[in-house]
Coordinates of C-alpha atoms in Angstrom, one line a residue:
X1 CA -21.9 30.6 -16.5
X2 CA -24.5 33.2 -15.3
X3 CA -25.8 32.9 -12.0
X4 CA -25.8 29.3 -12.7
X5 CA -25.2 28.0 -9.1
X6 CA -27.4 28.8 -5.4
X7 CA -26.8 32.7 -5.5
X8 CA -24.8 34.2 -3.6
X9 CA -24.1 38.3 -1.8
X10 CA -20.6 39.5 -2.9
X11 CA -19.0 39.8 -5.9
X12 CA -15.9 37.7 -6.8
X13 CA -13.1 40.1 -8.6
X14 CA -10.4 39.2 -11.0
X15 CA -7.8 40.2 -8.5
X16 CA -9.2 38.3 -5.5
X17 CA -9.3 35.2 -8.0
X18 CA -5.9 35.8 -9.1
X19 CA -3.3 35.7 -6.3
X20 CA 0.3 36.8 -6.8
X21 CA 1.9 36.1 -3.1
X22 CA 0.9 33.0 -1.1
X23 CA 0.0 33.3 2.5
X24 CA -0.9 29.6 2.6
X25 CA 0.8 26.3 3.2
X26 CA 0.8 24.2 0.1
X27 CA 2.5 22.2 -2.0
X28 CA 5.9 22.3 -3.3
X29 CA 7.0 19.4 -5.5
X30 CA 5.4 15.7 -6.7
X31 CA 6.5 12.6 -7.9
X32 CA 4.6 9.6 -9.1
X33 CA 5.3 6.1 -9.6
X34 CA 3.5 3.2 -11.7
X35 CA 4.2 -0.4 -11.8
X36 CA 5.8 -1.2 -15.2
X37 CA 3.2 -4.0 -16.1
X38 CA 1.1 -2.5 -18.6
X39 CA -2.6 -4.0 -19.4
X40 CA -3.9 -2.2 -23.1
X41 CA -7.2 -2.3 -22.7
X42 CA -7.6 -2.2 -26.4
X43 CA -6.2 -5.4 -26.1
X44 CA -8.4 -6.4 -23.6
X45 CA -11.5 -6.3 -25.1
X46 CA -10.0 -8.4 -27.4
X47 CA -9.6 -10.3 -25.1
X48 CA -12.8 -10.3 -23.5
X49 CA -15.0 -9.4 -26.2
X50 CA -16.2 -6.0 -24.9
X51 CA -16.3 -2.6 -27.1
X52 CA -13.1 -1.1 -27.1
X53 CA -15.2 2.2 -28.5
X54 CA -17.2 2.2 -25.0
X55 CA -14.2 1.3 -23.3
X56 CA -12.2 3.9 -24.4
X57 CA -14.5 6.7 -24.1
X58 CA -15.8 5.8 -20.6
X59 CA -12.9 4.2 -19.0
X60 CA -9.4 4.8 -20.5
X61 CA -6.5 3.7 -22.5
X62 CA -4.6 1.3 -20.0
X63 CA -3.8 0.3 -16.4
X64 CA -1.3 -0.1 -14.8
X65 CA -0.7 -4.5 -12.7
X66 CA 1.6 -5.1 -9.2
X67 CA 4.1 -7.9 -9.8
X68 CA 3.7 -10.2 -7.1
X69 CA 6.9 -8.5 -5.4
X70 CA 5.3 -4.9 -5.5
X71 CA 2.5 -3.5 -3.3
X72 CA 1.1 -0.2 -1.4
X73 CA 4.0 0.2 0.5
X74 CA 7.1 -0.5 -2.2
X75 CA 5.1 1.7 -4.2
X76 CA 4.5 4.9 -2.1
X77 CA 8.6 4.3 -1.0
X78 CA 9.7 4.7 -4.7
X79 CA 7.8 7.8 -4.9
X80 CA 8.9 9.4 -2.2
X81 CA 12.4 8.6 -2.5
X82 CA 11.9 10.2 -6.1
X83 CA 10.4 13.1 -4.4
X84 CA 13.6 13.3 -2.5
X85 CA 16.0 12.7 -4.5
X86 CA 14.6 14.8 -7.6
X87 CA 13.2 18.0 -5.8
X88 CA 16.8 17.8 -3.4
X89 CA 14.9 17.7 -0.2
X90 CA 16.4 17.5 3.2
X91 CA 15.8 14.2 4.9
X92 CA 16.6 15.8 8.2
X93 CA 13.5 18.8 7.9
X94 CA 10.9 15.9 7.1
X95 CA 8.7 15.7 10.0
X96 CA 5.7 14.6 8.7
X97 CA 5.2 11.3 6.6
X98 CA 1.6 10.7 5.6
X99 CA 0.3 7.1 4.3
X100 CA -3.2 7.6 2.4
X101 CA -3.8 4.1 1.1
X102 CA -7.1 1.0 1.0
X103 CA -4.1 -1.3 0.0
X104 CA -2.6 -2.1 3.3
X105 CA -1.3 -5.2 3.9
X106 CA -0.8 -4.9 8.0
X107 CA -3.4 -4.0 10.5
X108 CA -1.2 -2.5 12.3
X109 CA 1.9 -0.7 11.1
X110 CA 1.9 1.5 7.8
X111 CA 3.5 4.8 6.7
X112 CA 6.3 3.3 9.3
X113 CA 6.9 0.8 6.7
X114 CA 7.1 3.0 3.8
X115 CA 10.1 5.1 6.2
X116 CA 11.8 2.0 6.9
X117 CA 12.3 1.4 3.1
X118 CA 13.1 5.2 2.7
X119 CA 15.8 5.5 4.8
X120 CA 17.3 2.3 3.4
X121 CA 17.2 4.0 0.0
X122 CA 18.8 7.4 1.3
X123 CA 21.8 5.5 3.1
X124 CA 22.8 3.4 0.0
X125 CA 22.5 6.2 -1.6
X126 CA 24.4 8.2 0.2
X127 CA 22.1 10.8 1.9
X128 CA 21.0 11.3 5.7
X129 CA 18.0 9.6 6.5
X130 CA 14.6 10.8 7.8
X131 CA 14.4 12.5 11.0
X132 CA 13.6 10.6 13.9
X133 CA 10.9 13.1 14.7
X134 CA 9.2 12.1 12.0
X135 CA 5.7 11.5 12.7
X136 CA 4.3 8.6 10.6
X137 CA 0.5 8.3 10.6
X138 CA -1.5 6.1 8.1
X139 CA -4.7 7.6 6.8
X140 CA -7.7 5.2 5.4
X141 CA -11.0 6.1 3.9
X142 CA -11.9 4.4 0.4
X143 CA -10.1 6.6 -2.1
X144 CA -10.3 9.7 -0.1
X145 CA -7.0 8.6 2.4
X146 CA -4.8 10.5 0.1
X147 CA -6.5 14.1 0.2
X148 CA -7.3 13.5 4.6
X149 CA -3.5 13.1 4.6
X150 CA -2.6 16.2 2.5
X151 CA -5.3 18.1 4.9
X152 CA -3.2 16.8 7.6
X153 CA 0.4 17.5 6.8
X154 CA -1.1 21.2 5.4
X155 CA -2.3 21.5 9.2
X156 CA 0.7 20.0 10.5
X157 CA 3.4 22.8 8.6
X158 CA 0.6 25.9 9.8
X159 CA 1.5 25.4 13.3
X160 CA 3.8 22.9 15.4
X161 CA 5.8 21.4 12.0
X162 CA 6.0 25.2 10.6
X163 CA 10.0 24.9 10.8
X164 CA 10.1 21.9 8.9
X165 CA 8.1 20.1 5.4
X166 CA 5.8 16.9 5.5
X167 CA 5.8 14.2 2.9
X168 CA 2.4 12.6 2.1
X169 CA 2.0 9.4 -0.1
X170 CA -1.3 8.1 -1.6
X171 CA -0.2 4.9 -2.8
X172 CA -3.3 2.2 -4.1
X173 CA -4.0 -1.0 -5.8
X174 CA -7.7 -1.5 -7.5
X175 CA -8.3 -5.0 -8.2
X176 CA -11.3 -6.4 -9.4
X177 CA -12.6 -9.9 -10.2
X178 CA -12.2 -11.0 -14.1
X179 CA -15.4 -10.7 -15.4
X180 CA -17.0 -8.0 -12.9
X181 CA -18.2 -4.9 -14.4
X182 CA -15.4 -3.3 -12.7
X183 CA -12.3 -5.3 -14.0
X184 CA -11.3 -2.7 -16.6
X185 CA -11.5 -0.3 -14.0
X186 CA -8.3 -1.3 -12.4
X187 CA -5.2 0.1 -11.9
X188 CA -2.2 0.5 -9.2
X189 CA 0.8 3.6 -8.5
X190 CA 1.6 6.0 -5.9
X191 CA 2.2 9.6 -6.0
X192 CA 3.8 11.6 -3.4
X193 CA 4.1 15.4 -3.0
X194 CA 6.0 17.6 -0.3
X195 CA 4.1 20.0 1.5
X196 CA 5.5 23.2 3.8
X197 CA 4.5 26.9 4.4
X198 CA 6.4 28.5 1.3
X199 CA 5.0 26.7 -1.1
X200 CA 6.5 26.4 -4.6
X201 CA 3.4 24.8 -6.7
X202 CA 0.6 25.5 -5.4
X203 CA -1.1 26.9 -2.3
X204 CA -4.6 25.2 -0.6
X205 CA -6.8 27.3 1.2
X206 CA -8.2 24.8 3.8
X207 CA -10.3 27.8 5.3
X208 CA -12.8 27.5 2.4
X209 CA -12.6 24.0 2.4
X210 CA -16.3 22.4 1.2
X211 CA -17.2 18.9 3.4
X212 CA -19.5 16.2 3.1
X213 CA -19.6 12.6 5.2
X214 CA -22.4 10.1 5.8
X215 CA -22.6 6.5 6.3
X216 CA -23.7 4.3 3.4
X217 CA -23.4 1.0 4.3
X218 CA -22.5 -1.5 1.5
X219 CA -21.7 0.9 -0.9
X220 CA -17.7 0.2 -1.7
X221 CA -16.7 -1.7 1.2
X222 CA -13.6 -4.5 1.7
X223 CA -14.5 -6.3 5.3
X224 CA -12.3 -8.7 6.1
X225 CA -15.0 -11.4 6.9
X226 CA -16.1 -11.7 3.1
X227 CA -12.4 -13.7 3.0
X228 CA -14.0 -16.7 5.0
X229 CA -17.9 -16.9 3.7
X230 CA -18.5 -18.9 0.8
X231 CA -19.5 -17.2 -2.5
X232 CA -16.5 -14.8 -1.9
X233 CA -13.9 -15.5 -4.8
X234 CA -11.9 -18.5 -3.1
X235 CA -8.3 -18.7 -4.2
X236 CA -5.8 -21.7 -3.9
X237 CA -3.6 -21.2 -0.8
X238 CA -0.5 -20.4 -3.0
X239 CA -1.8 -17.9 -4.9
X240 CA -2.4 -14.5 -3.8
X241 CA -5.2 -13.1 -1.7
X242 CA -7.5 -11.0 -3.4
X243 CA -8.6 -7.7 -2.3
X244 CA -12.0 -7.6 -4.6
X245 CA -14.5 -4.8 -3.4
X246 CA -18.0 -5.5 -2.0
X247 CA -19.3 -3.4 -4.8
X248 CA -22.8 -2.1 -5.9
X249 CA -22.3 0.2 -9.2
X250 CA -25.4 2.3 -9.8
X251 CA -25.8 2.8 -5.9
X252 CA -22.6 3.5 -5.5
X253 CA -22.9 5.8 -8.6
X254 CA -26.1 7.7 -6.8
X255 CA -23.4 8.1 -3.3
X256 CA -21.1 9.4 -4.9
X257 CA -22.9 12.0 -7.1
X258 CA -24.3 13.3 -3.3
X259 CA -21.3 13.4 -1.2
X260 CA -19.8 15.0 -4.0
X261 CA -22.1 18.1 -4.5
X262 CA -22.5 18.0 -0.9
X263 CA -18.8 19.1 -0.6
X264 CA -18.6 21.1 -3.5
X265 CA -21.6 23.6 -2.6
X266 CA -20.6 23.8 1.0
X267 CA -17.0 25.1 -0.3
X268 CA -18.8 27.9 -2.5
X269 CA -21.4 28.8 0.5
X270 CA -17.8 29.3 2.6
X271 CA -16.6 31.4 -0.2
X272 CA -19.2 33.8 -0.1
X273 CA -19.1 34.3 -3.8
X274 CA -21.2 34.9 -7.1
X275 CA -20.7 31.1 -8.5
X276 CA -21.1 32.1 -11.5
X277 CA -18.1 34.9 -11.3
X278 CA -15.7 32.0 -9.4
X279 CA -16.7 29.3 -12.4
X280 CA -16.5 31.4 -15.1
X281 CA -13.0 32.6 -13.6
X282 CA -11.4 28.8 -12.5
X283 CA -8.4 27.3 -14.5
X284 CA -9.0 24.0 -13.9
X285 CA -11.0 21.7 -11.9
X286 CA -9.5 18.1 -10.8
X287 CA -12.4 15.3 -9.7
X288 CA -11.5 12.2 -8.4
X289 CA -10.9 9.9 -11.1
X290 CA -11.6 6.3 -10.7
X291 CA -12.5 6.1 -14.9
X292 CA -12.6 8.8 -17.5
X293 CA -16.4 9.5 -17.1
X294 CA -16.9 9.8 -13.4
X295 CA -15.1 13.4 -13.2
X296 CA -17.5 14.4 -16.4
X297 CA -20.9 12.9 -14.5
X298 CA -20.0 14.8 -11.0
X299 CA -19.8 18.1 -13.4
X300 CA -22.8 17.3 -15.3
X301 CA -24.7 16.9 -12.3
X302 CA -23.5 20.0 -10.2
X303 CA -24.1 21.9 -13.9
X304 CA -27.3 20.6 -13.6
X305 CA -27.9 22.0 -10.3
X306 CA -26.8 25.5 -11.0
X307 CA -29.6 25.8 -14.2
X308 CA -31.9 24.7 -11.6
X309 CA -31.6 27.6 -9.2
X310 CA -30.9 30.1 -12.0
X311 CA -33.1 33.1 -12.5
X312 CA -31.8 34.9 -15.4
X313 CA -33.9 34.1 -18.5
X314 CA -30.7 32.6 -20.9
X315 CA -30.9 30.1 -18.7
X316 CA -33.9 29.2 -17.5
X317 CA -34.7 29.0 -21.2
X318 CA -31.8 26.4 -21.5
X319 CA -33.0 24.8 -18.1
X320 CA -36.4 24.3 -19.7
X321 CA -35.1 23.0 -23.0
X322 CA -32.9 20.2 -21.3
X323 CA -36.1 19.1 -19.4
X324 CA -37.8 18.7 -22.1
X325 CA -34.9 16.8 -23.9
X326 CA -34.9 14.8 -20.5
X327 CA -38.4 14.2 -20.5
X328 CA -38.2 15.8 -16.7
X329 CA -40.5 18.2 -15.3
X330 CA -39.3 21.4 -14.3
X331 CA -41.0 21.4 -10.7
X332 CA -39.9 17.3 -10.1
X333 CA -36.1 19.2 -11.0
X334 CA -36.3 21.9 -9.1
X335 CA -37.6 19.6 -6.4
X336 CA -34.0 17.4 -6.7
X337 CA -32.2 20.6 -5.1
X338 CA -33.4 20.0 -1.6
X339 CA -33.3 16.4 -1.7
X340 CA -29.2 15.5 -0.9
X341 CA -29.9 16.9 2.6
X342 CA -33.1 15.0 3.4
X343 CA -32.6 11.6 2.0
X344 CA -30.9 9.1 4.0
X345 CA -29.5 6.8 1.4
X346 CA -28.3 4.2 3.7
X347 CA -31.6 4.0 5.0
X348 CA -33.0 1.8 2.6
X349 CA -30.8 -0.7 2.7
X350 CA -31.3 -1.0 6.2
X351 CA -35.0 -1.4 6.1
X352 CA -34.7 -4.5 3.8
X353 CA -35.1 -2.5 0.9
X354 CA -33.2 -2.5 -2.3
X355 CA -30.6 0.2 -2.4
X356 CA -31.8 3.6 -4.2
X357 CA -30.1 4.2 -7.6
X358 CA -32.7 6.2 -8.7
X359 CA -33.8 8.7 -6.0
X360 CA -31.8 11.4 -8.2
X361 CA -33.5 10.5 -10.9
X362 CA -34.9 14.1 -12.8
X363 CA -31.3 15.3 -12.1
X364 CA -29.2 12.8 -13.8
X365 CA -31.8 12.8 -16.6
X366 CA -30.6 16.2 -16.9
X367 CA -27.1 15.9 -16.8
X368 CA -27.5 13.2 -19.5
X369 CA -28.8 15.9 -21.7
X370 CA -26.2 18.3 -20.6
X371 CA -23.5 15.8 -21.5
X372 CA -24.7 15.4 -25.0
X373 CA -24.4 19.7 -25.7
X374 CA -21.6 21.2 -27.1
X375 CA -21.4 24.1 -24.7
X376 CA -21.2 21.7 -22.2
X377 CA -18.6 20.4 -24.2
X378 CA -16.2 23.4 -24.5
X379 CA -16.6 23.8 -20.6
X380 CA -15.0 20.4 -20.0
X381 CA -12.4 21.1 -22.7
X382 CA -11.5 24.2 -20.9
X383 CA -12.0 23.1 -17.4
X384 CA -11.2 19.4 -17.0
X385 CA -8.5 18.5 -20.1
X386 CA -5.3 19.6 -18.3
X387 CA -3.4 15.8 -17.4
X388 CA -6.6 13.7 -19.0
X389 CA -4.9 12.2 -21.6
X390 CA -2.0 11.4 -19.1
X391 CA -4.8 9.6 -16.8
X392 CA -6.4 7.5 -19.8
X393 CA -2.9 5.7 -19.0
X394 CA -2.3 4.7 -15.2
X395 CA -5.9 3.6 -14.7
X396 CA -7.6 3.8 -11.2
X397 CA -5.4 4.3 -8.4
X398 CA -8.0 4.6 -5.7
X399 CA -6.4 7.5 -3.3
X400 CA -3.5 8.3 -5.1
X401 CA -6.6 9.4 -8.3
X402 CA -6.4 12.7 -7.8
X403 CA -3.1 13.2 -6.8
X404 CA -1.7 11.9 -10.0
X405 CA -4.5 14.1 -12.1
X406 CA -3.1 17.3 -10.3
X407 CA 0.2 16.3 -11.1
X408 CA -0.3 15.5 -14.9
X409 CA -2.4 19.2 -14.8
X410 CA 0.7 20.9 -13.5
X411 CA 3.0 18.9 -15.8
X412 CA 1.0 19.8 -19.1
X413 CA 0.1 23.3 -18.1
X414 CA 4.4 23.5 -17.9
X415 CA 4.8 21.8 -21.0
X416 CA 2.3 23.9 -22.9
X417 CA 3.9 27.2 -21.0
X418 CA 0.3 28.2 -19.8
X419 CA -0.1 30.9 -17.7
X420 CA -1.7 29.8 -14.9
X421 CA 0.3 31.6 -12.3
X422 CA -2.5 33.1 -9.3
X423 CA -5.4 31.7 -11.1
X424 CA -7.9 29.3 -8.7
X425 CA -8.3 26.2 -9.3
X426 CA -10.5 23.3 -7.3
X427 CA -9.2 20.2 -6.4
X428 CA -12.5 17.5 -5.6
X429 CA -11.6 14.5 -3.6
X430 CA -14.3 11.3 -2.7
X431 CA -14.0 8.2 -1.0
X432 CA -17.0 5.6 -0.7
X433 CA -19.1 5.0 2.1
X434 CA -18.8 7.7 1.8
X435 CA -16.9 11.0 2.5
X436 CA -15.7 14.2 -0.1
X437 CA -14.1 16.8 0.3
X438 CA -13.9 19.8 -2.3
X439 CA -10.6 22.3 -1.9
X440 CA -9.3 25.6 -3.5
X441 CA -6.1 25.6 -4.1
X442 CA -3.8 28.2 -6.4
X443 CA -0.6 27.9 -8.4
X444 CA 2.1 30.4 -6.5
X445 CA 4.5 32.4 -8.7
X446 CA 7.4 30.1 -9.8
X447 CA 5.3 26.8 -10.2
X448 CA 6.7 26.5 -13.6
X449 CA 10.1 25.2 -11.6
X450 CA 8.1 22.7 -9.1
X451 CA 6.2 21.1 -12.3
X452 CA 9.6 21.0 -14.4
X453 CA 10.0 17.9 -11.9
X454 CA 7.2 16.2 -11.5
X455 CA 7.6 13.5 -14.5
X456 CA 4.5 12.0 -14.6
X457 CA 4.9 11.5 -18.5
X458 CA 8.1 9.4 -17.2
X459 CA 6.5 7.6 -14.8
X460 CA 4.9 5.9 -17.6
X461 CA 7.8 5.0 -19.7
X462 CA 9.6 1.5 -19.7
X463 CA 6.1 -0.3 -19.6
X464 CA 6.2 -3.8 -20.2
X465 CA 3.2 -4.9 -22.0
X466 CA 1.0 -7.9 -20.9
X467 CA 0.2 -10.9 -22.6
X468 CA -3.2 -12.7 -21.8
X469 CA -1.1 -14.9 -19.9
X470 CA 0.8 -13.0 -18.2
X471 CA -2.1 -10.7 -17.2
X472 CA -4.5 -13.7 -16.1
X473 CA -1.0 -15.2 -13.9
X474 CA -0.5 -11.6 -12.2
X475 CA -4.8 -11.8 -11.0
X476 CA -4.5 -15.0 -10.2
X477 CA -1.4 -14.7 -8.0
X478 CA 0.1 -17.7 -9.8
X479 CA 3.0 -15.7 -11.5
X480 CA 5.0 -15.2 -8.9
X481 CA 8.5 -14.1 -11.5
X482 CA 9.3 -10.3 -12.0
X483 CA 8.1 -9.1 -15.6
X484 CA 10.3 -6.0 -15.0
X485 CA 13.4 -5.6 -16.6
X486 CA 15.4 -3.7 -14.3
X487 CA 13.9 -2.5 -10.6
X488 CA 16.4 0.6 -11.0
X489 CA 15.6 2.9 -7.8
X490 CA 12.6 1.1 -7.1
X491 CA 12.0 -0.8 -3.7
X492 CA 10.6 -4.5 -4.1
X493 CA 9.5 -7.5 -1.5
X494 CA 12.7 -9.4 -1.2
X495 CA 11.3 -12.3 1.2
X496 CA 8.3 -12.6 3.4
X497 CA 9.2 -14.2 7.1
X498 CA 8.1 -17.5 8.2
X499 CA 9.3 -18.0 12.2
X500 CA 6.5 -18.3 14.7
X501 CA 8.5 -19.4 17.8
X502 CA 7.4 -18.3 21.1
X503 CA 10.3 -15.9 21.9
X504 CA 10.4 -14.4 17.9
X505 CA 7.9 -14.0 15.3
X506 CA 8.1 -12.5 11.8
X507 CA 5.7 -14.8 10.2
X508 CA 3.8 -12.9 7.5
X509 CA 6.6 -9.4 7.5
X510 CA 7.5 -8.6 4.6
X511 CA 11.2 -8.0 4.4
X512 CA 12.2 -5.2 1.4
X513 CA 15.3 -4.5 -0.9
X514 CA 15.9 -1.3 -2.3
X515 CA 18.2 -1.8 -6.2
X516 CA 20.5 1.1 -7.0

């Protein structure tokens, strides 16, 4: 990792790395939940006919399907209720309660909802419920709502909520069409986490925080009007709505890899370190994870960035070798370092132009090479592997991506007893159209407590496994019974309202039930 990255002035030490006393709000506990329909995708490239060797090594294992009596909201109330219930958190100190979902299903109210359902679960339970100070705010922006919540409640604990916790829920569904490029890319669960100023897991330094924004039109987009124009996938009126993405892939693709190093660099130009020295020292680093290979082509391509701007000979002598492999100039490289702040990739599009997939072109060459070296290799083995073979198995969950890799880090890293206690880690969240944002953050002495109770592992269990059938009814909307065995703890849509009279209307509200 020598001077691999834009050089920097000062010089980052072992013991500024490595913390032992956090004087930051963080976070304290987490809880996740999946839906217990279970999609192998084995199966389903049987299925389909794809490759299950390409599916498997770029996508995952499984994903995770909603009954038709689960959505965003039952979803984020299960976890936080097992937040709650298994971390013994005081209802009554809750004062924030943060919704990060693309999955709503009302326009207007939303982590309101998930309270309502929350409360009813602590009272027939037997606990107090949530304070009626409670602020409830709803955060949405593609599958970066989760981490703009966490940034708020962290805010919210520093100063006017520092006598009391907040409670943040990233709860998504991704649904695609059957047949699209993207239908093995689907997935659906929630993850909650408590956040306060002492924290027990982990602590996030917001002051170094790395940022990136810009508008890119039609890059991952759900507007409401693609419902009524024809072409759109039309459903019959008792089945469900779908909530398929306007989607372009390799754009998308080109957005994402932008925004994302856009964040990442801005965080290490705040730091003021060596890059190489604050790589070389990280524990882990978490990406968001839509698919197995997104995380792995974001490092690539910000790896490929630091050989770039290297001067020490090791690796400009590597640099030059992977050009060559890549059949890239060195110069037309070099030239790609400059080029995420001057090209407007929305632009384009709205000139009448096809959308740019390629305008990053000598860089992803490069990564491609990269991908394919060993040492590149070892560095995601010891970087990125903590909680990715936990992942392979939920699927994408949109917002609640990188929560639930965090959480599966934490709970291997306790499992394997790692010592990971004041070491820095970097958490990397994205959301299309786009927005990222790129965040250190540090495990706190005592973690090994928090992460004893995360059960991520347990999320998982009592699957129930699809059959074509079942799979194809669940899309389609037209199975409408429960596959689950037993809804034990879990909050589900009981009825949905039909009166439309002029002096009451509930036509549309969903009404929940909570099963002991």
């Amino acid at each position: 990792f020598c001077t691999l990255l834009s050089p920097c002035s000062s010089f980052v030490s072992t013991t500024m790395l490595r913390r032992t006393v956090s004087s930051m709000a963080g976070v304290s506990a987490m809880a996740a939940f999946a839906p217990p329909a279970k999609v192998e995708l084995k199966q389903w490239c049987e299925w389909t006919g794809n490759s299950w060797n390409k599916v498997s090594s770029v996508v995952g294992s499984s994903f995770r399907v909603p009954c038709a009596n689960e959505n965003a909201y039952t979803m984020a109330a299960t976890a936080v209720l097992r937040l709650i219930i298994n971390n013994n958190i005081d209802p009554t100190r809750v004062g924030f309660l943060g919704l990060g979902t693309e999955s709503s299903t009302d326009n207007s109210a939303g982590a309101v909802i998930v309270r309502g359902m929350v409360d009813d679960g602590l009272a027939k339970l037997g606990h107090p419920r949530l304070s009626r100070h409670c602020e409830v705010p709803e955060f949405k922006h593609a599958c970066l709502g989760g981490v703009y919540a966490l940034k708020s409640a962290t805010r919210f604990v520093a100063t006017d909520g520092a006598d009391r916790v907040g409670i943040v829920v990233a709860s998504d569904i991704a649904e695609y069409a059957q047949g699209s490029t993207g239908e093995q890319t689907q997935g659906a669960g929630a993850v909650a986490m408590m956040v306060e100023n002492t924290p027990k897991l982990f602590d996030i330094d917001l002051a170094h925080t790395g940022s990136g924004s810009a508008y890119r039109g039609p890059d991952f987009r759900k507007p409401v009007k693609r419902h009524f124009i024809e072409g759109y996938h039309q459903t019959p009126v008792s089945a469900k709505i779908p909530d398929f993405p306007v989607f372009s892939g390799p754009y998308s693709t080109v957005a994402y890899l932008e925004e994302v190093t856009t964040a990442v660099e801005m965080m290490l130009t705040k730091l003021d370190v060596r890059p190489s020295d604050y790589y070389s020292q990280l524990q882990a680093l978490f990406f968001h994870r839509p698919y197995n290979m997104m995380p792995i082509q974001a490092m690539s391509f910000l790896f490929a960035r630091a050989l770039a701007r290297s001067t020490s000979a090791e690796n400009v002598a590597r640099f030059e070798a992977l050009c060559a492999k890549a059949k890239v100039t060195v110069d037309d490289a070099r030239a790609d370092l400059d080029a995420t702040s001057a090209i407007d990739l929305f632009s384009y599009i709205d000139k009448g132009q096809e959308p740019p997939t390629n305008v990053f072109a000598p860089t992803q060459a490069i990564a491609k090479a990269l991908r394919s070296e060993k040492e590149f290799g070892q560095l995601l083995e010891t970087k990125m592997s903590l909680g990715s073979k936990t992942m392979a198995n939920f699927g994408n969950l949109y917002t609640a991506a990188l929560p639930c890799w965090i959480a599966a880090g934490f709970e291997e890293a306790y499992q394997s007893k790692l010592d990971i206690t004041g070491k820095p880690m970097v958490i990397v969240g994205y959301g299309s159209g786009d927005a990222a944002e790129s965040i250190p953050i540090t495990p706190v002495p005592g973690w090994e407590a928090a992460a004893a109770n995360i059960g991520v592992g347990k999320a998982l269990d009592d699957a129930v496994e699809l059959t074509k059938e079942q799979y194809d009814g669940l899309h389609s909307g037209k199975l409408t019974d429960d596959v689950a065995p037993s809804r034990s703890g879990q909050f589900v849509i009981d009825r949905i309202g039909t009166r439309n009279e002029a002096a009451f209307q509930d036509i549309g509200i969903e009404y929940y039930s909570f099963t002991l």
